Coordinates of C-alpha atoms in Angstrom, one line a residue:
X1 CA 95.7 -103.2 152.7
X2 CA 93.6 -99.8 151.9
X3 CA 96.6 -99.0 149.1
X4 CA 96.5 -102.1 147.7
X5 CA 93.0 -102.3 147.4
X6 CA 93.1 -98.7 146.3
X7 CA 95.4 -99.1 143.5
X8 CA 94.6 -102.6 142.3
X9 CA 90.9 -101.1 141.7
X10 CA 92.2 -97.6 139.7
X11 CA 94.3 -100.2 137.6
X12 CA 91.2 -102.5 136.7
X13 CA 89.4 -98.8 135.9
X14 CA 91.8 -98.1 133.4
X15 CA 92.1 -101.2 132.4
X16 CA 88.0 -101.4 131.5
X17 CA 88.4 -97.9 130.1
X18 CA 91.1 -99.2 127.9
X19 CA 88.7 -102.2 126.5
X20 CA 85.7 -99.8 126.0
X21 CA 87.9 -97.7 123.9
X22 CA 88.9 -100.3 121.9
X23 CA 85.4 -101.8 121.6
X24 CA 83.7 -99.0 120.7
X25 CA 86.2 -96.3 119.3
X26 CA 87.9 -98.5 116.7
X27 CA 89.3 -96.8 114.0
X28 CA 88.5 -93.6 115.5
X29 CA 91.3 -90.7 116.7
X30 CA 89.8 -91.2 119.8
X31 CA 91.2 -94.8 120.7
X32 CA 95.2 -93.9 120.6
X33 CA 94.5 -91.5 122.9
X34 CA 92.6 -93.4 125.4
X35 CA 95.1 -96.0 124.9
X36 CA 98.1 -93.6 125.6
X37 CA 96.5 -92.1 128.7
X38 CA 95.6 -95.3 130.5
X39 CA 98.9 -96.7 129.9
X40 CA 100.9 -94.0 131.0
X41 CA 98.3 -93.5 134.2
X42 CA 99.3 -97.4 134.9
X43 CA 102.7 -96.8 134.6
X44 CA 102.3 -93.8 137.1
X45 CA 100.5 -95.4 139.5
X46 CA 103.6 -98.5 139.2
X47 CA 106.4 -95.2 140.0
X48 CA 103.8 -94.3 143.0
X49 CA 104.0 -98.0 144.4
X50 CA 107.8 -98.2 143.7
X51 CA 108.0 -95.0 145.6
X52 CA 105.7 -95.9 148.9
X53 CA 107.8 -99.3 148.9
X54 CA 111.4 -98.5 148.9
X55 CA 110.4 -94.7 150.9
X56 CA 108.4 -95.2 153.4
X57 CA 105.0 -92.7 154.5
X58 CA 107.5 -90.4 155.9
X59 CA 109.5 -90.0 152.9
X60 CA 113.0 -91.5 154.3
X61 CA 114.8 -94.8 152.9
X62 CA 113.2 -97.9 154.4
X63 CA 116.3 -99.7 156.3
X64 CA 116.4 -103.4 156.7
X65 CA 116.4 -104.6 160.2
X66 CA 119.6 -105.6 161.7
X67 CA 119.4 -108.7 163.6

């Protein structure tokens, strides 16, 4: 629950970054940047969950149970 939590709020930070940027930056060399960044933090923090899900905590291949 904590890493859900955890990563559901660093995605609504970027995410409100991302809209600030664009509300107040506009036409400025600064919005592509901020844009860039909090996309490809998003798509990091997608690889990150990806990686918790199909490793495991201890790093080794999560096996289905065998009935």
């Amino acid at each position: 629950a904590r890493r859900v939590t955890a990563f559901g709020t660093s995605n609504r930070n970027i995410a409100l970054a991302i809209l600030v940027a664009i509300d107040s930056f506009a036409g400025t060399p600064i919005l592509p940047a901020v844009v860039a960044c909090g996309l490809l933090l998003i798509f990091l923090g997608l690889l990150h969950v990806a990686w918790w899900r199909f490793l495991g905590d201890d790093g080794q291949p999560i096996r289905p149970a065998v009935p």
